PDB file of C-alpha atoms in Angstrom:
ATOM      1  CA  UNK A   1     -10.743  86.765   7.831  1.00  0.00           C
ATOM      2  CA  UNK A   2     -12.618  89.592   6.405  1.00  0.00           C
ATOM      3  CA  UNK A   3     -12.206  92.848   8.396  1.00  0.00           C
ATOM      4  CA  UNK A   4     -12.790  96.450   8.038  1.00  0.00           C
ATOM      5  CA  UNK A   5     -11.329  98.624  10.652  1.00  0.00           C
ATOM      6  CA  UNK A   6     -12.484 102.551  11.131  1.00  0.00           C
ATOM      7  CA  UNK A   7     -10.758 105.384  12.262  1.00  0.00           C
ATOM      8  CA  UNK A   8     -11.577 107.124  15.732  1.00  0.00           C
ATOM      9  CA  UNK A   9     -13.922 109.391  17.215  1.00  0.00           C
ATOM     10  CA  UNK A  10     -14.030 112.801  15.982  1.00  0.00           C
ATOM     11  CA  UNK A  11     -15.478 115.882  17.066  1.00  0.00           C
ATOM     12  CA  UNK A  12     -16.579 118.784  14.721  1.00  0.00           C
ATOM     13  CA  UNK A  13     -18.160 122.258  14.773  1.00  0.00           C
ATOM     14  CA  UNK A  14     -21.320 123.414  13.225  1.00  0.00           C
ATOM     15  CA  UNK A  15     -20.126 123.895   9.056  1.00  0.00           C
ATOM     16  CA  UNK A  16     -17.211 122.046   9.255  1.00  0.00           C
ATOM     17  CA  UNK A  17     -16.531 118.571   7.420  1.00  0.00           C
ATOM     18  CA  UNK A  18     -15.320 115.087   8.795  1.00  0.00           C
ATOM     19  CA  UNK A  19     -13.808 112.487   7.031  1.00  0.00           C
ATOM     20  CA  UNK A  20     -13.728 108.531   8.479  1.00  0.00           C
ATOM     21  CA  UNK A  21     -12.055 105.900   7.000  1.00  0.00           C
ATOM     22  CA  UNK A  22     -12.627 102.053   6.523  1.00  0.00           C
ATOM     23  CA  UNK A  23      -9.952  99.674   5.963  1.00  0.00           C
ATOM     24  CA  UNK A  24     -10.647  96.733   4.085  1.00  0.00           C
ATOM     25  CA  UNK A  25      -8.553  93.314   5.050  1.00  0.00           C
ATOM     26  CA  UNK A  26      -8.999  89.222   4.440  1.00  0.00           C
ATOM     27  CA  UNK A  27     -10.533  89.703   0.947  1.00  0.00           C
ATOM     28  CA  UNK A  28      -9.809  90.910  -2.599  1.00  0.00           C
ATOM     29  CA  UNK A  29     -10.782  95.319  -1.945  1.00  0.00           C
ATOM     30  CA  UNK A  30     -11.715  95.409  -5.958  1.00  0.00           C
ATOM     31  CA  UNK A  31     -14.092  92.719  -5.627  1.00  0.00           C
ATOM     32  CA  UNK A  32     -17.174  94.329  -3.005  1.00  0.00           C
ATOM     33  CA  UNK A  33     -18.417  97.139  -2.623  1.00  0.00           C
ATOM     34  CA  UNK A  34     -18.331  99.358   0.210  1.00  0.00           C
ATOM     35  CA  UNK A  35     -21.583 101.009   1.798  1.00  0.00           C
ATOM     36  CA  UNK A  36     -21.760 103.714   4.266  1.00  0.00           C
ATOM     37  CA  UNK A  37     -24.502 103.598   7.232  1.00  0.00           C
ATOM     38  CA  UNK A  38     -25.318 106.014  10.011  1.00  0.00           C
ATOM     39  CA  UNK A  39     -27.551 105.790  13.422  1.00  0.00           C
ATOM     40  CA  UNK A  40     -27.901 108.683  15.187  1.00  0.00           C
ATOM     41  CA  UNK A  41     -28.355 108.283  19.212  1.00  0.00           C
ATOM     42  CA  UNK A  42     -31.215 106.797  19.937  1.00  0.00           C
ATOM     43  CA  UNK A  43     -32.284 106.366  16.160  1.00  0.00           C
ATOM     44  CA  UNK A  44     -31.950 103.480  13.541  1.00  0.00           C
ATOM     45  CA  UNK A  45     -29.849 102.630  11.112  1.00  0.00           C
ATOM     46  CA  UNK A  46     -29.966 104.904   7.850  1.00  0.00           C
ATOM     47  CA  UNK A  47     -27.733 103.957   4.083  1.00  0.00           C
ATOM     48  CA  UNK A  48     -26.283 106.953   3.204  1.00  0.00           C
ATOM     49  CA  UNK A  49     -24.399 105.511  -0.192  1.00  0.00           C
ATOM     50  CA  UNK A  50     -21.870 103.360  -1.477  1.00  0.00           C
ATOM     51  CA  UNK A  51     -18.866 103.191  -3.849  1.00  0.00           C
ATOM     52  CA  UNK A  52     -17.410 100.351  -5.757  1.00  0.00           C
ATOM     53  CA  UNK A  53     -13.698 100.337  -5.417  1.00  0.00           C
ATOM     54  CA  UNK A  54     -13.285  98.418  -8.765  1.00  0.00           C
ATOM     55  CA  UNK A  55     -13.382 101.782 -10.714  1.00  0.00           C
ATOM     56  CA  UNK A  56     -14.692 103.963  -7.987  1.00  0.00           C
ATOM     57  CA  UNK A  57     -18.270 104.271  -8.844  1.00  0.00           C
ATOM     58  CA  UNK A  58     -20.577 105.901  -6.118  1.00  0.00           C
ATOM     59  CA  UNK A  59     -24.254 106.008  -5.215  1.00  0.00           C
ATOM     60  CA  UNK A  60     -25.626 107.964  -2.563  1.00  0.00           C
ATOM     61  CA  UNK A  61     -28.821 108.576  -0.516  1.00  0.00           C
ATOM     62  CA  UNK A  62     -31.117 111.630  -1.639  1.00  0.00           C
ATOM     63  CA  UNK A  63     -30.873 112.962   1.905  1.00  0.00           C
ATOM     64  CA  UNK A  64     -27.124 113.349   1.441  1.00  0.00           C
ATOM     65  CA  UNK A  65     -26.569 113.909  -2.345  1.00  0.00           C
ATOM     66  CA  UNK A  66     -24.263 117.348  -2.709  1.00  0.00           C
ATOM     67  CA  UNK A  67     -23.091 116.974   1.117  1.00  0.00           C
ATOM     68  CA  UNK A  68     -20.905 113.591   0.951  1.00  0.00           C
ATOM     69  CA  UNK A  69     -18.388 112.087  -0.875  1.00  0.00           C
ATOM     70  CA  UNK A  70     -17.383 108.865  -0.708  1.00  0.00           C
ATOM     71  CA  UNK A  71     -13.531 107.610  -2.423  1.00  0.00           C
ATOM     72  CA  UNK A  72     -11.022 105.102  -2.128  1.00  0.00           C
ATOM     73  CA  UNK A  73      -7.457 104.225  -2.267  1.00  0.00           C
ATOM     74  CA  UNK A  74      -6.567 100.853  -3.559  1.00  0.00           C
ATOM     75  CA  UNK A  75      -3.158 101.120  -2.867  1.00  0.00           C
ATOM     76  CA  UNK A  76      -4.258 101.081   0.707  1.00  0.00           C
ATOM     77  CA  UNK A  77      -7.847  99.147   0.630  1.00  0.00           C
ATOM     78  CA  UNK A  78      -9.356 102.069   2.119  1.00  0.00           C
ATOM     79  CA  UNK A  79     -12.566 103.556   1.660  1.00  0.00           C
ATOM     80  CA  UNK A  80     -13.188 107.549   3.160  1.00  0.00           C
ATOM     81  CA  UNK A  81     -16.683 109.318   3.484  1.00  0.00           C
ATOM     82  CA  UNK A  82     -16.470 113.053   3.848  1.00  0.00           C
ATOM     83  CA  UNK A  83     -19.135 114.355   5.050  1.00  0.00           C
ATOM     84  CA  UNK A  84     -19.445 117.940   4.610  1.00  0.00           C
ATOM     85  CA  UNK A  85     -21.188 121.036   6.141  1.00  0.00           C
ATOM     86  CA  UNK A  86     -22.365 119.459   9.581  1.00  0.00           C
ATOM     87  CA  UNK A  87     -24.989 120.191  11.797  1.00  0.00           C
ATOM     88  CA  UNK A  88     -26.006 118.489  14.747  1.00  0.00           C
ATOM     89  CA  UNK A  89     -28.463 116.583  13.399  1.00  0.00           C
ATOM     90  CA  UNK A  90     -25.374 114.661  11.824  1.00  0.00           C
ATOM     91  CA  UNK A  91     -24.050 113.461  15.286  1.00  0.00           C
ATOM     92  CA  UNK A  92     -24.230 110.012  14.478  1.00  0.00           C
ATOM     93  CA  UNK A  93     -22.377 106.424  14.761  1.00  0.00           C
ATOM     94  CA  UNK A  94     -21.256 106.115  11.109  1.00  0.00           C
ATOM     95  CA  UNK A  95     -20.289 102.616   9.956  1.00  0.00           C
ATOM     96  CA  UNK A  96     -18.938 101.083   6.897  1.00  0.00           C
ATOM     97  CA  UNK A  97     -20.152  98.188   5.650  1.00  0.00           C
ATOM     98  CA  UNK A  98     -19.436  95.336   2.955  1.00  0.00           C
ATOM     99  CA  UNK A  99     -21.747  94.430  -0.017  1.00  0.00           C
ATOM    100  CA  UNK A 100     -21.635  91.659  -2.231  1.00  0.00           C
ATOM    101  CA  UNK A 101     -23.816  90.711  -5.211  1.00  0.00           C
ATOM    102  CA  UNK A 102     -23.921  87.137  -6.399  1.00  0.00           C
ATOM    103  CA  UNK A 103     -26.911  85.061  -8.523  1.00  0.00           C
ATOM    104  CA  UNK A 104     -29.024  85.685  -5.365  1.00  0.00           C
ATOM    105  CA  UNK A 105     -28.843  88.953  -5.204  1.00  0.00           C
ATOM    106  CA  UNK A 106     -27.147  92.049  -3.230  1.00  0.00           C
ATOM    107  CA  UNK A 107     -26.283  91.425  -0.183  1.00  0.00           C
ATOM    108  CA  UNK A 108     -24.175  93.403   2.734  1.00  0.00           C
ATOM    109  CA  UNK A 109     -21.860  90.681   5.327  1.00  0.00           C
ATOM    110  CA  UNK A 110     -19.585  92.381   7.419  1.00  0.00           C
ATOM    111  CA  UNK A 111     -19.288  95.691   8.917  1.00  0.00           C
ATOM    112  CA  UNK A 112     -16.681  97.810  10.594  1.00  0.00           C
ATOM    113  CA  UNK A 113     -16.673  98.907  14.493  1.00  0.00           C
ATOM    114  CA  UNK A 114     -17.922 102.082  13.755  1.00  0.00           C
ATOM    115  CA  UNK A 115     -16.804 106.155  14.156  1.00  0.00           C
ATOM    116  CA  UNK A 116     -18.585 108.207  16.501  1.00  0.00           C
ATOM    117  CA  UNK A 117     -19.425 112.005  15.024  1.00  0.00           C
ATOM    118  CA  UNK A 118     -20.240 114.230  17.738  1.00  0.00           C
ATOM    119  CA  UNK A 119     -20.912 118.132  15.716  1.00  0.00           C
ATOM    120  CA  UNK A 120     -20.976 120.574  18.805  1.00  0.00           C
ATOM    121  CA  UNK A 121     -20.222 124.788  19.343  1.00  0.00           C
TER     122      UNK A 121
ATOM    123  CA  UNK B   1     -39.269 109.575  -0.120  1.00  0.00           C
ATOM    124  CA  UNK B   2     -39.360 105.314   0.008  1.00  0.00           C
ATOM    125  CA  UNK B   3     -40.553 104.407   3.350  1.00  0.00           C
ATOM    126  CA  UNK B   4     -39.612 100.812   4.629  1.00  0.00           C
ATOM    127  CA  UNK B   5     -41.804  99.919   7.733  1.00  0.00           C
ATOM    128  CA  UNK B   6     -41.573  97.481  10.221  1.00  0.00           C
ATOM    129  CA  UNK B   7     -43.194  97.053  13.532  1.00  0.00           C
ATOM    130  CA  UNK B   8     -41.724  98.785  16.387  1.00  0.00           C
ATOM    131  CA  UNK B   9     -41.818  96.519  18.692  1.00  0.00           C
ATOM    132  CA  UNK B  10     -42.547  92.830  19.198  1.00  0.00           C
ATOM    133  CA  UNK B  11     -42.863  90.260  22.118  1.00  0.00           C
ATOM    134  CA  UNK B  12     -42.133  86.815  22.619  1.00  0.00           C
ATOM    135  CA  UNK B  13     -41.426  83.987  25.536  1.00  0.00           C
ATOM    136  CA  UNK B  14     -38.577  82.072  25.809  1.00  0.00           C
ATOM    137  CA  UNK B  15     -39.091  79.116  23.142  1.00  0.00           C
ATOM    138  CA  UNK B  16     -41.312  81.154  20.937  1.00  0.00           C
ATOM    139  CA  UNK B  17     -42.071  81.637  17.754  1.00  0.00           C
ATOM    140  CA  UNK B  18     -42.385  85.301  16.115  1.00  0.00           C
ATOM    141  CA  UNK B  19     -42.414  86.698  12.681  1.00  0.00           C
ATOM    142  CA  UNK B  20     -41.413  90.272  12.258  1.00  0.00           C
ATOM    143  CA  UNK B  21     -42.278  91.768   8.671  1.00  0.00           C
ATOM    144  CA  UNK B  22     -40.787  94.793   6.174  1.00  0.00           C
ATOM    145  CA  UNK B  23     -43.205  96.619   3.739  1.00  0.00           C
ATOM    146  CA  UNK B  24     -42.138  99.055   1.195  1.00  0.00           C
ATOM    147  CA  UNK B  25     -44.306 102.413   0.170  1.00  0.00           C
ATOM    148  CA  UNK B  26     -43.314 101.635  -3.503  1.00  0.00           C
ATOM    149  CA  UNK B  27     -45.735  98.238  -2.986  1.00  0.00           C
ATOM    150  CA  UNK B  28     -45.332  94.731  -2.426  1.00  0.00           C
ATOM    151  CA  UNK B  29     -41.882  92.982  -1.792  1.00  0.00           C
ATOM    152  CA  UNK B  30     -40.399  90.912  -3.947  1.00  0.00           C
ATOM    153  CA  UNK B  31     -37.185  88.973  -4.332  1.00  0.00           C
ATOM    154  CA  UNK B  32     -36.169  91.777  -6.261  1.00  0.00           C
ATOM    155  CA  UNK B  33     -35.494  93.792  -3.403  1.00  0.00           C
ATOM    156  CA  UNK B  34     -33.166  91.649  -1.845  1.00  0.00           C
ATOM    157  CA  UNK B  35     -34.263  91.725   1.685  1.00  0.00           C
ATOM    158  CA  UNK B  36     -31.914  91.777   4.095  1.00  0.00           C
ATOM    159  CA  UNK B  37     -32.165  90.869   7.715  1.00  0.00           C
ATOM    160  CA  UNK B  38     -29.809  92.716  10.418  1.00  0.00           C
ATOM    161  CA  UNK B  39     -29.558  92.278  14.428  1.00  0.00           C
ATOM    162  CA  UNK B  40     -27.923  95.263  16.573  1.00  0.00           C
ATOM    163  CA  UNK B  41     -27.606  94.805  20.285  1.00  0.00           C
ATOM    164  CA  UNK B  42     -26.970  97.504  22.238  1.00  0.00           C
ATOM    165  CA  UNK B  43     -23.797  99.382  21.925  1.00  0.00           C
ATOM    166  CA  UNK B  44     -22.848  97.350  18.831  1.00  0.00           C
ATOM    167  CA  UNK B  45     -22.512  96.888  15.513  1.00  0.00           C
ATOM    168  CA  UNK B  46     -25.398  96.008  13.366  1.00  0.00           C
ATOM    169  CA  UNK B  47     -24.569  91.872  12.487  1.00  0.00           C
ATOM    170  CA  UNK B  48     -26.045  90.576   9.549  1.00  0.00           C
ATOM    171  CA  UNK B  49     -28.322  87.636   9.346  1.00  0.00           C
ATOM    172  CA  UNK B  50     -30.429  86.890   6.033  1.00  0.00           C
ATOM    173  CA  UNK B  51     -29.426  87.845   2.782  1.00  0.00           C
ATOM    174  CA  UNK B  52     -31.827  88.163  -0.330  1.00  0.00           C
ATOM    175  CA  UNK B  53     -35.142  86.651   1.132  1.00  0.00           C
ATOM    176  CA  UNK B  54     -33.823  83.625   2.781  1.00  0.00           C
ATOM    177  CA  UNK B  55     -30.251  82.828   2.010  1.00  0.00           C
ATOM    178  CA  UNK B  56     -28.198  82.720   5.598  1.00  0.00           C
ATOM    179  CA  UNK B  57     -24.740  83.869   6.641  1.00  0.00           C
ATOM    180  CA  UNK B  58     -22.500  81.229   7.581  1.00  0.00           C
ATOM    181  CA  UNK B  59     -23.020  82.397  11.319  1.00  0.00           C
ATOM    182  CA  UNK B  60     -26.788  82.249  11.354  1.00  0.00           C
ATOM    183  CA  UNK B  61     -27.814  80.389  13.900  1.00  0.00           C
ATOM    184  CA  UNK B  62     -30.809  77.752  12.354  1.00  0.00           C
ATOM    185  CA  UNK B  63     -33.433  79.356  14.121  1.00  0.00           C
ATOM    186  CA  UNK B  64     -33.491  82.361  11.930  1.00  0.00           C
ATOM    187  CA  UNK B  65     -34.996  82.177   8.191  1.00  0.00           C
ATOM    188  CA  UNK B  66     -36.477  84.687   5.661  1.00  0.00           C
ATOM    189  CA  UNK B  67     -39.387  84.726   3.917  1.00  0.00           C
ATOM    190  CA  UNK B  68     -41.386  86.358   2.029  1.00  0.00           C
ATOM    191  CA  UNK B  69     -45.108  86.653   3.547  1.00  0.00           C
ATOM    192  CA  UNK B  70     -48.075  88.938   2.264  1.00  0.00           C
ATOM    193  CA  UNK B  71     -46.520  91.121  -0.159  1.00  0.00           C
ATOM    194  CA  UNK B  72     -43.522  91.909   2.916  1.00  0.00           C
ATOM    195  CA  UNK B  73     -40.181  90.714   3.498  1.00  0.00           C
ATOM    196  CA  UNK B  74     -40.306  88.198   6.813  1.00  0.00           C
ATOM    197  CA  UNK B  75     -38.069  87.239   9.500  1.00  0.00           C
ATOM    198  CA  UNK B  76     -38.894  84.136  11.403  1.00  0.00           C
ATOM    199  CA  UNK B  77     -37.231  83.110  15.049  1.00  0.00           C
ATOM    200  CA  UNK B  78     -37.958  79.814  15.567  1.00  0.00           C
ATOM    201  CA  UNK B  79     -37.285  78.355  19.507  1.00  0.00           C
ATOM    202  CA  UNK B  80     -36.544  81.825  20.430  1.00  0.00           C
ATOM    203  CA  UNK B  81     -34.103  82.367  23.187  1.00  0.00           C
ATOM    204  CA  UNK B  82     -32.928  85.495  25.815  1.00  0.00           C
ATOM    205  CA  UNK B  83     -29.782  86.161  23.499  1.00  0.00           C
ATOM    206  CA  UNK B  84     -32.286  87.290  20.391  1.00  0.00           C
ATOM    207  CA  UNK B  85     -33.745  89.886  22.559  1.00  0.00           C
ATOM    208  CA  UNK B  86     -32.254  93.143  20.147  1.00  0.00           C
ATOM    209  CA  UNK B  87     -33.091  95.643  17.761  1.00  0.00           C
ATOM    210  CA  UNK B  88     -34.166  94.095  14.184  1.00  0.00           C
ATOM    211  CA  UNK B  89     -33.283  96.175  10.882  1.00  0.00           C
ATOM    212  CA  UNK B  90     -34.016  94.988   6.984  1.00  0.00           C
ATOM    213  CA  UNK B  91     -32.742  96.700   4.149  1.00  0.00           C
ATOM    214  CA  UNK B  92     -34.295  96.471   0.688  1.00  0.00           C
ATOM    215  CA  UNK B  93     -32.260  97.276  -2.593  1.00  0.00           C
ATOM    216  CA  UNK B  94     -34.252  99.728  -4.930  1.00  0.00           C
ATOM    217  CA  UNK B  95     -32.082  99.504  -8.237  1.00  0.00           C
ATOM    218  CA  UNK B  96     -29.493 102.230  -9.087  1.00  0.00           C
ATOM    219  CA  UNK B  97     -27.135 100.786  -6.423  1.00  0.00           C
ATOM    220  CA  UNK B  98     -30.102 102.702  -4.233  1.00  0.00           C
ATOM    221  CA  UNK B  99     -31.130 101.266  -0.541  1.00  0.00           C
ATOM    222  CA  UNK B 100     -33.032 102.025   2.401  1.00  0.00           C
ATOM    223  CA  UNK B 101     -33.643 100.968   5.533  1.00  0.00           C
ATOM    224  CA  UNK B 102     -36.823  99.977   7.651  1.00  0.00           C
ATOM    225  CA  UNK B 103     -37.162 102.165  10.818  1.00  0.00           C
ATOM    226  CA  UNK B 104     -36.573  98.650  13.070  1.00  0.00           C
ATOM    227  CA  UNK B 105     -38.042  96.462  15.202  1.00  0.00           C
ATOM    228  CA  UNK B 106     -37.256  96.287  19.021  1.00  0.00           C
ATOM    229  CA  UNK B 107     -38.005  92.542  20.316  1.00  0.00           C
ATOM    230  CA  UNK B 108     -38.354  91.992  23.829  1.00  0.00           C
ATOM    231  CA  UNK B 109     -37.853  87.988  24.847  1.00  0.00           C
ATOM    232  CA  UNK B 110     -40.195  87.827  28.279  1.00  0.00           C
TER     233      UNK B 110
END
């Protein structure tokens, strides 16, 4: 069964950078795409970008272009989003998140737990 | 800036029928866009429900469909029942491996 596990909570200061990972099980990694979504408390659900591990092309949201990177490892089926100077404002839930595209269309399926990003002095 | 809008909040009785909707600044929805349909309960992870339009996930229950309705992406709940009550998001593709989110829909089952 398809599963993509996160890595833990993290806590950051002001200016520094995070990095959470997604690992990919119960499907061929090369073969979907990965998206990246936040929610901050309280807030909905925002796409921040996306890479596709078969050659490790990446997308991202205007909001975010120059302040996150998003990479994988094959060798592992893991997908990473660093996200870099953070504010508050970027205390979020971040979650990773599986798209597809097939003769309907794009489509995202499963999604991971989620990482908790608390950025406090 | 796209804006995606849907209501913020919607209610319905037990057994009900609603139809919450997903509009784009750029203009009308099409199949294009390849709505899709997410519910997030509280404290959870969003759980995806309709994928472009009106194509469901093996674990949609019947009740849910998607449409297209108006120049907007729809959601239908048919029979509706107190498990549905959640937060509603859809997510339209904009080309350039580019999406956005609407803003959500709270629906209250009273």
């Amino acid at each position: 069964q398809v599963q993509l596990v996160q890595s833990g909570a993290e806590v950051k200061k002001p200016g520094a950078s995070v990095n959470v990972s997604c690992k990919a099980s119960g499907y061929i990694f090369t073969s979907s795409y990965m998206q990246w979504v936040r929610q901050a408390p309280g807030q909905g659900l925002e796409w921040m970008g996306m890479i596709n591990p078969n050659g490790g092309t990446t997308s991202y949201a205007p909001n975010f272009q120059g302040r996150v990177a998003v990479t994988r490892d094959t060798s592992t089926s893991t997908v990473y989003m660093e996200l870099n100077s953070l504010t508050s404002e970027d205390t979020a839930v971040y979650y990773c998140a599986r798209g597809r595209y097939d003769s309907t269309g794009y489509y995202s399926d499963y999604w991971g737990q989620g990482t908790l990003v608390t950025v406090s002095s | 800036q796209i804006v995606v809008t849907q209501e913020p909040s919607l209610t319905v009785s037990p057994g009900g029928t609603v139809t919450l909707t997903c509009a784009s600044s750029t203009g009308a929805v099409s199949s294009g866009y390849s709505p899709n349909w997410f519910q997030q309960k509280p404290g959870q992870a969003p759980r995806a429900l309709i994928y472009s339009t009106d194509n469901k996930h093996s674990w949609t229950p019947a009740r849910f469909s998607g449409s297209l309705l108006g120049g907007k992406a729809a959601l239908t709940l048919s029979g509706v029942q107190p498990e549905d009550e959640a937060e509603y998001y859809c997510l339209l593709y904009y080309g350039g491996a580019h999406w956005v989110f609407g803003g959500g829909t709270k629906l209250t089952v009273l």
